XYZ file of C-alpha atoms in Angstrom:
627
model
C -12.234 -31.466 25.631
C -8.923 -32.724 25.103
C -6.306 -30.782 27.095
C -4.247 -29.613 24.072
C -7.150 -28.435 22.279
C -7.867 -25.645 24.820
C -7.069 -22.026 24.472
C -4.656 -22.540 27.350
C -3.933 -20.687 30.694
C -0.824 -19.381 28.436
C -2.863 -18.460 25.787
C -5.196 -16.412 27.698
C -2.564 -14.579 29.778
C -0.564 -13.911 26.471
C -3.818 -12.768 24.582
C -4.771 -10.607 27.888
C -1.317 -8.912 27.433
C -1.634 -8.018 23.680
C 1.133 -10.308 22.791
C 0.121 -13.757 21.745
C 1.441 -12.682 18.192
C 0.155 -16.287 16.584
C -3.389 -16.092 18.129
C -4.997 -16.646 14.725
C -3.618 -20.274 14.945
C -5.830 -20.676 18.082
C -8.835 -18.301 17.518
C -10.958 -18.863 14.384
C -11.913 -22.349 12.729
C -9.082 -24.983 12.519
C -9.632 -28.533 11.060
C -7.920 -31.016 13.390
C -8.167 -34.704 14.716
C -9.194 -35.453 18.331
C -8.710 -38.912 19.116
C -9.936 -40.889 16.252
C -12.593 -38.246 15.118
C -11.815 -35.529 12.300
C -13.524 -32.280 12.656
C -13.056 -28.557 13.406
C -11.925 -26.675 16.533
C -13.519 -23.250 16.728
C -12.785 -20.459 19.152
C -14.028 -16.735 19.456
C -13.530 -13.748 21.715
C -16.772 -12.649 23.264
C -15.873 -11.366 26.689
C -19.431 -10.385 27.595
C -21.764 -12.704 25.906
C -24.268 -14.958 28.045
C -23.360 -17.927 25.438
C -22.168 -18.732 22.279
C -22.761 -21.451 19.887
C -21.321 -22.147 16.334
C -23.744 -22.816 13.823
C -23.201 -23.923 10.141
C -23.908 -26.260 7.151
C -22.609 -29.144 9.562
C -25.522 -28.875 12.432
C -28.372 -27.189 9.915
C -27.796 -23.967 11.372
C -28.952 -24.880 14.597
C -28.235 -22.717 17.634
C -28.520 -25.726 20.260
C -26.343 -28.274 18.668
C -22.875 -26.967 19.240
C -22.613 -24.903 22.229
C -19.098 -23.366 22.942
C -17.552 -23.318 26.511
C -16.223 -20.324 28.219
C -12.525 -20.944 29.070
C -11.459 -18.581 31.799
C -12.456 -15.025 32.695
C -10.666 -13.510 29.608
C -14.159 -14.373 27.396
C -12.757 -16.827 24.842
C -15.346 -19.370 23.951
C -14.260 -22.843 22.247
C -15.788 -26.027 20.946
C -14.508 -28.911 18.767
C -17.186 -30.126 16.094
C -16.750 -33.744 15.080
C -17.516 -34.142 11.458
C -17.282 -30.431 10.442
C -15.441 -30.207 6.959
C -13.347 -27.773 5.008
C -15.501 -25.655 2.834
C -18.499 -25.463 4.874
C -20.109 -22.253 5.716
C -20.442 -21.160 9.432
C -21.235 -18.418 11.920
C -21.060 -17.845 15.601
C -24.499 -17.577 17.405
C -24.109 -14.848 20.397
C -26.443 -14.301 23.159
C -25.615 -11.062 24.057
C -25.035 -9.409 27.659
C -28.414 -7.953 27.443
C -30.170 -11.342 25.930
C -30.041 -10.199 22.573
C -29.508 -12.908 19.776
C -26.593 -12.150 17.380
C -25.063 -13.729 14.379
C -21.381 -12.829 13.572
C -18.965 -13.872 10.790
C -15.715 -15.309 12.459
C -13.193 -12.174 13.200
C -10.379 -14.860 12.745
C -11.761 -16.725 9.692
C -9.475 -17.383 6.875
C -12.013 -17.625 4.235
C -15.274 -15.852 3.865
C -18.404 -16.579 1.610
C -18.528 -14.301 -1.664
C -20.648 -11.371 -1.099
C -23.739 -10.441 -0.714
C -23.153 -13.971 1.423
C -21.699 -12.879 5.101
C -21.017 -16.308 6.525
C -17.388 -17.515 7.262
C -16.084 -20.681 5.344
C -13.871 -23.236 7.019
C -10.452 -23.681 5.304
C -6.918 -25.035 6.196
C -4.732 -22.006 5.494
C -1.517 -24.195 6.161
C -2.161 -26.575 3.330
C 0.218 -24.719 0.920
C 3.631 -25.671 -0.100
C 5.451 -22.660 -0.864
C 8.439 -22.607 -3.604
C 9.641 -19.043 -2.867
C 12.567 -19.961 -0.501
C 15.242 -18.059 -2.383
C 13.152 -14.889 -2.486
C 12.446 -15.248 1.426
C 15.922 -15.716 2.058
C 17.094 -12.897 0.152
C 14.410 -10.524 1.590
C 16.039 -10.560 4.778
C 19.048 -8.761 2.951
C 16.677 -5.938 1.782
C 17.270 -2.302 2.799
C 14.661 -0.093 1.826
C 17.006 3.129 2.406
C 19.553 1.801 -0.246
C 17.818 -0.543 -2.455
C 15.755 0.460 -5.687
C 11.929 0.246 -5.108
C 9.275 1.104 -7.704
C 6.050 0.023 -6.796
C 2.788 -0.786 -9.188
C -0.316 -0.126 -7.242
C -3.110 -2.538 -8.416
C -6.618 -3.088 -7.771
C -6.814 -6.783 -8.828
C -10.563 -6.657 -9.906
C -10.372 -3.719 -12.163
C -6.753 -4.190 -13.680
C -7.897 -6.436 -16.303
C -10.955 -8.586 -16.487
C -12.638 -11.243 -18.510
C -15.876 -10.416 -20.751
C -18.817 -10.504 -18.625
C -21.033 -13.505 -18.619
C -24.202 -14.550 -16.941
C -22.598 -16.983 -14.510
C -19.711 -14.338 -14.038
C -21.075 -10.939 -14.494
C -17.925 -9.093 -12.769
C -15.640 -11.075 -14.822
C -12.747 -11.245 -12.193
C -9.598 -12.828 -12.814
C -8.615 -15.639 -10.332
C -5.456 -15.034 -8.353
C -3.952 -17.901 -9.957
C -4.585 -15.969 -13.642
C -3.675 -12.817 -11.885
C -0.412 -13.922 -10.819
C 0.867 -15.015 -14.233
C -0.567 -11.946 -16.275
C 0.499 -9.369 -13.653
C 3.770 -10.835 -12.940
C 4.451 -10.903 -16.917
C 3.576 -7.262 -17.201
C 4.952 -5.699 -14.111
C 8.438 -7.632 -14.710
C 8.331 -6.444 -18.624
C 7.621 -2.678 -17.275
C 10.650 -3.000 -14.525
C 8.587 -2.394 -11.381
C 10.229 -3.920 -7.982
C 7.114 -4.321 -6.206
C 3.200 -4.573 -6.696
C 1.146 -3.108 -3.890
C -2.394 -4.785 -3.919
C -5.424 -2.991 -2.888
C -8.537 -4.506 -1.095
C -7.208 -7.995 -0.460
C -8.760 -8.510 2.993
C -12.649 -9.593 2.920
C -15.022 -6.779 2.445
C -18.626 -6.462 1.641
C -18.891 -3.879 -0.684
C -16.858 -3.215 -3.724
C -17.300 0.219 -3.916
C -15.335 0.588 -1.143
C -12.021 -0.557 -2.916
C -11.394 -3.151 0.269
C -10.928 0.040 2.646
C -13.885 -1.203 4.931
C -12.858 -4.644 5.914
C -14.881 -7.453 7.605
C -12.596 -10.287 7.138
C -9.263 -9.270 8.274
C -7.640 -12.892 8.082
C -9.291 -13.784 5.193
C -8.434 -13.085 1.571
C -10.972 -11.939 -0.577
C -13.035 -14.768 -1.984
C -13.897 -12.657 -5.045
C -10.678 -13.851 -6.574
C -10.582 -17.226 -5.391
C -9.615 -19.259 -2.033
C -6.914 -18.405 0.310
C -4.478 -21.195 -1.195
C -5.077 -19.418 -4.594
C -3.911 -16.052 -2.879
C -0.708 -17.793 -1.639
C -0.075 -19.014 -4.991
C -0.053 -15.575 -6.558
C 2.284 -14.364 -3.744
C 4.399 -17.425 -4.222
C 4.655 -17.155 -8.028
C 5.295 -13.148 -7.920
C 8.383 -13.883 -5.611
C 9.288 -16.613 -8.097
C 9.220 -13.749 -10.649
C 11.303 -11.556 -8.412
C 8.514 -9.230 -7.580
C 7.782 -8.117 -4.077
C 4.009 -8.162 -2.841
C 2.889 -5.254 -0.599
C -0.829 -4.969 0.690
C -3.014 -2.096 1.847
C -3.742 -2.600 5.372
C -6.673 -0.724 7.130
C -6.404 -0.723 11.092
C -8.044 2.759 11.230
C -11.362 1.748 11.050
C -14.195 -0.854 10.380
C -17.619 -0.641 8.970
C -21.056 -1.263 10.635
C -22.112 -4.386 8.809
C -24.204 -6.560 11.121
C -21.982 -9.674 10.432
C -18.874 -7.587 11.110
C -16.768 -6.525 14.187
C -19.341 -3.976 15.462
C -20.898 -4.337 18.712
C -19.648 -8.201 18.620
C -21.338 -9.563 21.772
C -24.192 -6.652 22.314
C -21.296 -4.416 23.690
C -18.548 -2.404 22.187
C -15.718 -5.105 21.994
C -13.656 -3.905 19.128
C -14.582 -0.243 19.193
C -14.907 2.324 21.892
C -18.149 2.489 23.444
C -18.138 6.496 23.774
C -19.327 7.573 20.058
C -16.883 10.675 20.433
C -14.055 8.040 20.562
C -15.549 5.287 18.365
C -16.922 6.959 15.706
C -15.799 8.546 12.181
C -18.545 10.920 11.616
C -17.641 11.503 7.927
C -16.905 7.818 7.068
C -19.773 6.125 8.915
C -17.307 3.697 10.465
C -16.163 2.628 14.086
C -12.613 3.334 15.424
C -10.713 0.717 17.004
C -10.281 1.028 20.712
C -5.873 0.658 20.558
C -6.109 0.771 24.424
C -7.329 -2.693 24.854
C -4.977 -5.260 24.757
C -7.012 -7.896 23.044
C -7.666 -5.468 20.036
C -4.324 -4.407 19.789
C -3.371 -8.095 19.536
C -5.917 -8.912 16.856
C -4.445 -6.010 14.888
C -0.742 -6.815 15.575
C -0.978 -10.305 15.129
C -3.054 -9.688 11.654
C -0.257 -7.880 10.302
C 2.175 -10.868 11.137
C -0.766 -13.106 9.663
C -0.064 -11.455 6.269
C 3.685 -11.305 6.383
C 4.599 -14.327 8.128
C 1.788 -16.797 6.981
C 1.037 -15.260 3.469
C 4.792 -14.331 2.738
C 3.783 -10.945 1.960
C 6.938 -8.073 1.963
C 5.223 -5.270 3.625
C 2.242 -3.428 4.846
C 0.944 0.039 3.602
C -0.883 1.323 6.664
C -4.061 3.331 5.559
C -5.342 6.692 7.139
C -2.647 6.884 9.917
C -3.464 10.361 10.530
C -6.740 9.488 11.246
C -5.490 7.209 14.133
C -3.008 9.717 15.443
C -5.575 12.715 16.022
C -8.430 12.307 18.296
C -10.185 15.244 16.530
C -9.472 13.889 13.139
C -12.393 14.860 10.864
C -14.336 16.096 14.025
C -15.784 19.342 14.941
C -15.798 20.614 18.785
C -17.827 18.408 21.015
C -17.431 15.298 18.712
C -14.038 13.984 20.344
C -12.434 13.831 23.949
C -9.060 15.091 24.638
C -6.290 12.838 26.156
C -5.488 13.027 29.461
C -3.126 15.660 28.794
C -5.544 17.681 27.352
C -4.058 17.279 23.735
C -5.523 16.015 20.541
C -2.869 13.088 19.922
C -4.098 9.600 20.555
C -1.760 7.996 22.681
C -2.989 4.564 22.611
C -2.579 4.767 18.779
C 0.936 5.925 19.203
C 1.850 3.303 21.518
C 0.129 0.616 19.023
C 2.139 1.859 15.952
C 5.593 1.374 18.042
C 4.592 -1.838 19.377
C 3.211 -2.977 15.819
C 6.315 -2.091 13.998
C 8.765 -3.212 16.304
C 7.453 -6.553 16.478
C 6.704 -6.717 12.683
C 10.329 -5.531 11.607
C 11.963 -7.079 14.337
C 10.658 -10.539 13.617
C 10.796 -9.945 9.683
C 13.910 -8.482 8.370
C 13.825 -7.063 4.740
C 9.854 -6.188 5.119
C 8.684 -2.831 5.020
C 5.912 -1.012 7.130
C 4.639 2.027 4.935
C 2.610 4.815 6.626
C 0.005 6.738 4.582
C 0.295 9.858 6.940
C -0.954 13.021 5.392
C 0.194 15.864 8.153
C 3.175 16.920 9.340
C 3.453 14.370 12.568
C 7.238 14.278 13.436
C 9.405 11.136 13.322
C 6.975 8.915 11.301
C 9.826 6.851 10.140
C 11.929 7.859 13.183
C 13.109 5.033 15.744
C 10.585 4.117 18.494
C 13.893 4.478 20.900
C 13.989 7.995 19.826
C 10.211 8.375 20.232
C 9.392 7.984 16.587
C 6.689 5.538 15.498
C 9.047 3.178 13.735
C 7.475 2.965 10.043
C 9.782 1.990 7.099
C 8.521 4.632 4.835
C 5.818 7.291 4.669
C 3.857 8.579 1.607
C 4.995 11.933 0.608
C 1.815 13.416 0.331
C 3.128 16.946 0.322
C 5.200 16.618 -2.664
C 2.226 14.952 -4.304
C 0.061 17.610 -3.852
C 2.774 20.123 -4.742
C 3.711 18.580 -7.984
C 0.176 17.963 -9.194
C -0.885 21.458 -8.745
C 2.197 22.553 -10.683
C 1.858 20.144 -13.592
C -2.014 20.930 -13.883
C -0.806 24.722 -14.520
C -0.962 26.360 -18.146
C 2.984 26.535 -18.803
C 2.571 30.255 -18.957
C 1.728 30.201 -15.082
C 4.387 28.042 -13.829
C 7.186 30.284 -13.646
C 4.751 32.293 -10.687
C 4.862 28.657 -8.906
C 8.449 27.805 -9.710
C 9.096 26.616 -5.895
C 6.195 24.005 -5.718
C 8.774 21.663 -7.516
C 11.438 22.768 -5.459
C 9.760 23.131 -1.713
C 10.040 19.413 -1.320
C 13.891 19.465 -1.021
C 13.501 21.596 2.144
C 12.006 18.802 4.076
C 13.194 15.909 1.654
C 14.975 14.204 4.531
C 12.737 14.834 7.701
C 11.507 11.244 7.086
C 12.152 8.293 4.681
C 9.730 9.069 1.540
C 7.781 7.228 -1.140
C 6.663 9.665 -3.999
C 3.261 8.488 -4.810
C 0.797 9.238 -7.427
C -1.928 6.802 -6.176
C -5.354 5.673 -7.019
C -6.811 8.647 -4.747
C -5.342 11.282 -7.281
C -7.355 9.661 -10.352
C -11.016 9.441 -8.971
C -14.059 11.567 -7.833
C -13.571 14.004 -10.905
C -9.928 14.773 -10.355
C -9.177 13.313 -13.885
C -6.814 11.018 -14.961
C -2.995 11.881 -14.984
C -3.029 12.483 -18.646
C -6.358 14.676 -18.504
C -4.917 16.600 -15.601
C -2.035 17.945 -18.148
C -2.632 21.353 -19.896
C -2.656 22.052 -23.566
C -3.528 19.864 -26.675
C -3.345 16.001 -26.815
C 0.186 16.307 -27.960
C 1.077 18.697 -25.170
C -0.578 16.647 -22.642
C 1.690 13.405 -23.548
C 4.868 15.834 -23.340
C 4.064 17.229 -20.012
C 3.375 13.787 -18.493
C 6.486 12.415 -19.675
C 8.539 15.551 -18.249
C 6.423 14.827 -15.055
C 7.386 11.387 -14.541
C 10.865 11.775 -15.280
C 11.198 14.717 -12.654
C 9.513 12.408 -10.231
C 11.942 9.437 -11.086
C 15.051 11.368 -10.675
C 13.768 13.140 -7.541
C 14.759 11.306 -4.197
C 12.338 9.041 -2.845
C 11.112 5.547 -3.863
C 8.412 5.203 -6.373
C 4.793 4.461 -6.838
C 2.588 4.709 -9.889
C -0.932 3.841 -9.828
C -2.220 1.253 -12.682
C -3.114 2.916 -15.816
C -1.021 5.654 -15.310
C 1.997 4.121 -17.179
C 0.183 4.444 -20.602
C -2.141 7.201 -20.201
C -5.354 6.093 -19.125
C -7.694 8.715 -20.261
C -10.709 7.817 -18.109
C -10.760 8.215 -14.361
C -10.311 4.856 -12.717
C -13.410 3.165 -11.640
C -13.351 -0.375 -9.604
C -16.202 -1.569 -12.197
C -14.531 -1.934 -15.430
C -10.817 -3.078 -16.536
C -8.221 -0.448 -17.603
C -8.500 0.858 -21.042
C -6.287 -1.352 -22.669
C -7.113 -0.691 -25.927
C -5.351 2.543 -25.840
C -2.177 0.733 -26.344
C -3.217 0.171 -29.989
C -2.608 4.057 -30.406
C 0.919 5.356 -31.141
C 0.983 8.174 -28.482
C -0.313 5.625 -25.450
C 2.168 2.912 -26.604
C 4.875 5.531 -26.682
C 4.162 6.761 -23.219
C 4.180 3.136 -21.881
C 7.493 2.364 -23.384
C 9.065 5.634 -21.985
C 7.887 4.877 -18.488
C 9.452 1.497 -18.896
C 12.837 3.084 -20.040
C 12.380 5.361 -16.860
C 11.880 2.356 -14.607
C 14.916 0.518 -16.501
C 17.177 3.606 -15.893
C 15.953 4.041 -12.264
C 17.018 0.557 -11.568
C 20.274 0.546 -13.451
C 21.714 3.599 -11.578
C 22.309 3.382 -7.722
C 22.560 7.450 -8.065
C 18.837 7.416 -8.318
C 18.023 5.369 -5.243
C 21.024 4.389 -2.817
C 21.272 7.697 -1.376
C 17.549 8.930 -1.088
C 17.892 9.289 2.616
C 21.326 10.985 2.418
C 21.441 14.833 1.662
C 24.934 14.265 0.150
C 23.269 12.383 -2.609
C 21.355 15.348 -4.173
C 22.301 18.858 -5.346
C 20.729 21.573 -7.329
C 22.541 22.858 -10.417
C 19.734 25.341 -10.770
C 16.921 25.552 -8.537
C 15.779 29.365 -9.267
C 15.235 29.343 -13.279
C 11.594 30.070 -12.637
C 11.510 32.319 -15.963
C 12.231 29.319 -18.246
C 10.525 26.938 -15.808
C 13.595 24.770 -16.172
C 15.012 22.368 -13.225
C 18.522 20.973 -13.243
C 20.028 18.986 -10.570
C 22.527 16.048 -9.588
C 21.729 12.509 -8.311
C 25.244 11.198 -6.899
C 25.812 7.434 -6.183
C 27.481 6.109 -3.244
C 30.737 4.924 -4.974
C 31.054 8.196 -6.861
C 30.850 6.774 -10.103
C 27.943 6.903 -12.795
C 26.414 10.028 -10.889
C 23.538 11.726 -12.703
C 22.829 15.145 -14.180
C 18.993 15.842 -14.586
C 17.518 18.692 -16.867
C 13.760 18.979 -17.255
C 12.119 21.901 -19.227
C 8.117 22.406 -18.273
C 7.436 24.788 -20.911
C 6.777 24.377 -24.532
C 9.603 26.789 -25.596
C 12.840 25.126 -27.501
C 15.856 26.150 -25.929
C 18.267 25.454 -28.718
C 21.219 27.263 -26.904
C 20.729 25.746 -23.607
C 23.848 25.706 -21.625
C 23.870 23.765 -18.095
C 26.471 24.174 -15.320
C 28.159 21.118 -14.237
C 30.156 20.025 -11.112
C 33.274 18.548 -12.964
C 35.208 18.973 -16.000
C 34.337 15.712 -17.556
C 32.444 13.958 -20.211
C 28.794 13.690 -19.999
C 27.206 11.008 -21.541
C 23.360 11.273 -22.552
C 21.538 8.283 -21.257
C 17.715 9.294 -21.662
C 15.697 12.285 -23.269
C 12.026 12.947 -23.890
C 11.962 10.435 -26.730
C 13.422 7.299 -24.461
C 16.307 7.729 -26.554
C 19.569 5.774 -24.976
C 21.727 6.496 -28.079
C 24.742 7.684 -26.143
C 25.309 11.006 -27.175
C 28.686 12.702 -25.484
C 29.150 16.125 -24.342
C 32.436 17.672 -22.948
C 32.371 20.393 -20.339
C 34.256 23.463 -20.996
C 35.741 26.134 -18.870
C 32.671 28.508 -19.310
C 30.724 29.644 -16.240
C 27.166 28.790 -15.928
C 24.909 28.264 -12.844
C 27.561 29.651 -10.802
C 29.929 27.056 -11.775
C 33.150 27.300 -13.705
C 32.496 24.371 -16.099
C 29.431 23.824 -18.265
C 28.255 22.455 -21.542
C 25.464 23.644 -24.302
C 23.021 21.495 -26.082
C 19.642 21.818 -27.828
C 16.832 21.371 -25.106
C 13.295 21.022 -26.789
C 10.151 22.382 -25.618
C 8.769 19.940 -22.753
C 12.374 18.373 -23.258
C 14.270 16.219 -20.347
C 17.907 14.869 -20.355
C 19.497 12.609 -18.289
C 23.333 12.518 -18.333
C 25.702 10.153 -16.495
C 29.322 11.355 -15.642
């Protein structure tokens, strides 16, 4: 074995410390030359294996031909196989601690065989020439506290599809086709980012990509790793950021995956009370084991540094933080202090976020955390977890509960829409209406709304206006922008045919107007984390179910006054109190109107303010004025 091929002593030391941040360049399968011979270098971590060999198309899957050599006590095995080529399938054949014969896909593989196949595929991940230098340079200046962020959440396999054929029954778009179509649509609508679900390789379509077997492999459903890089590159050149869903909370029990990797618990906890999610039927990572932490942290860096992704939305954070998450008494083990906090997971998050954000300025780490765990977006030196942003699940639940109500009952639930402002600055938030809210009989956004079809559209416009003007970044799941009627299913494309109907087309245009307004006025995003950027005009108008508030810009110019009416009752003589005796120019109403009507404030007390102006507010009407 040539010296430079080896998984060196330094590699072993760093990996054993959990700080080998580009270990994916060593472990896995890497085409290279050794002397004059072209071939592939393979390396795998299997600490308790008796023996390991690599089997594949290059050796007729023969378990004897390419035995791997154990390097050092850490348990990494390596071999150089002359003649192995890019595109060939392979697996590791492991003789386990107790003599069992185990066949595993490569945990560090950069490409996987298309399901139902379970082998890994040799590829050269580095063989892509990036063209997004301008984006990458500008990215370093991005500041999620002050910059606009409106995210379009997309499941690539069901956003748009080709008609099914015998050869291609699923009709998936390739990453390259998707790049062009998605960029055009997202740019036209006015979103700043896309968040892609289910990119890491996973065996089962119905898991939506939340049960991962190939953490370092973009799923082969939509093409090669180079195709995936092309998509990120293309979106960047269209000035669209890319966020991926990332799942370090658990992994599935598929035989070719990480479970019981060398006949022992390698990636997971051996004790089922620590290593199993009873509800999900999945395994929980052992965050205290340095090599496991390293596998996950290097994976986050792989997507961001190797694939140029702009951020990760970390799934199911609460399930990692609480040892008793989804468990009954007797199903979990307390920490050393007797508590239910997972101390190792807390340490893992601090390490992860510090390294990822420290090395990649302008990227974001987003927590999907459903409890009131303190300081999720707090600095690690203040004992926070160090995330950039957190999904605001509390706001989302209250908001959707309110919007589902018959307008008559909204007056008794007025505080559901104001409560979020009591904790709005405790974390740095994203307001989300994600895929989770439009599946499993929860109904689509349009169908959640009360009333006749016309009322549903009016309710939804008012809802989206409130959301876009409330502090916090924004996320909408695909289809919500045009009023998808059916619940989302990963099996079929969105109901694009609805855009042939005037009401759906009108809603899409309205959301586009909201997005353009959101990006045009810094008042709507630049002070999201600053309490002085928001002020209620009237938070207590429960009888009429009207909310009015102000969003202020950092410069004090082009502030916005927002009014939303959540009942079908017209208020022809509506009067709103205002902060200053100025002119107020209408920039958006329920018709997406941007005719600049001007209203002059007069000395007439209203909403406990000396100045006000009157204008007709229709049922379910909204109005945004700049001043």
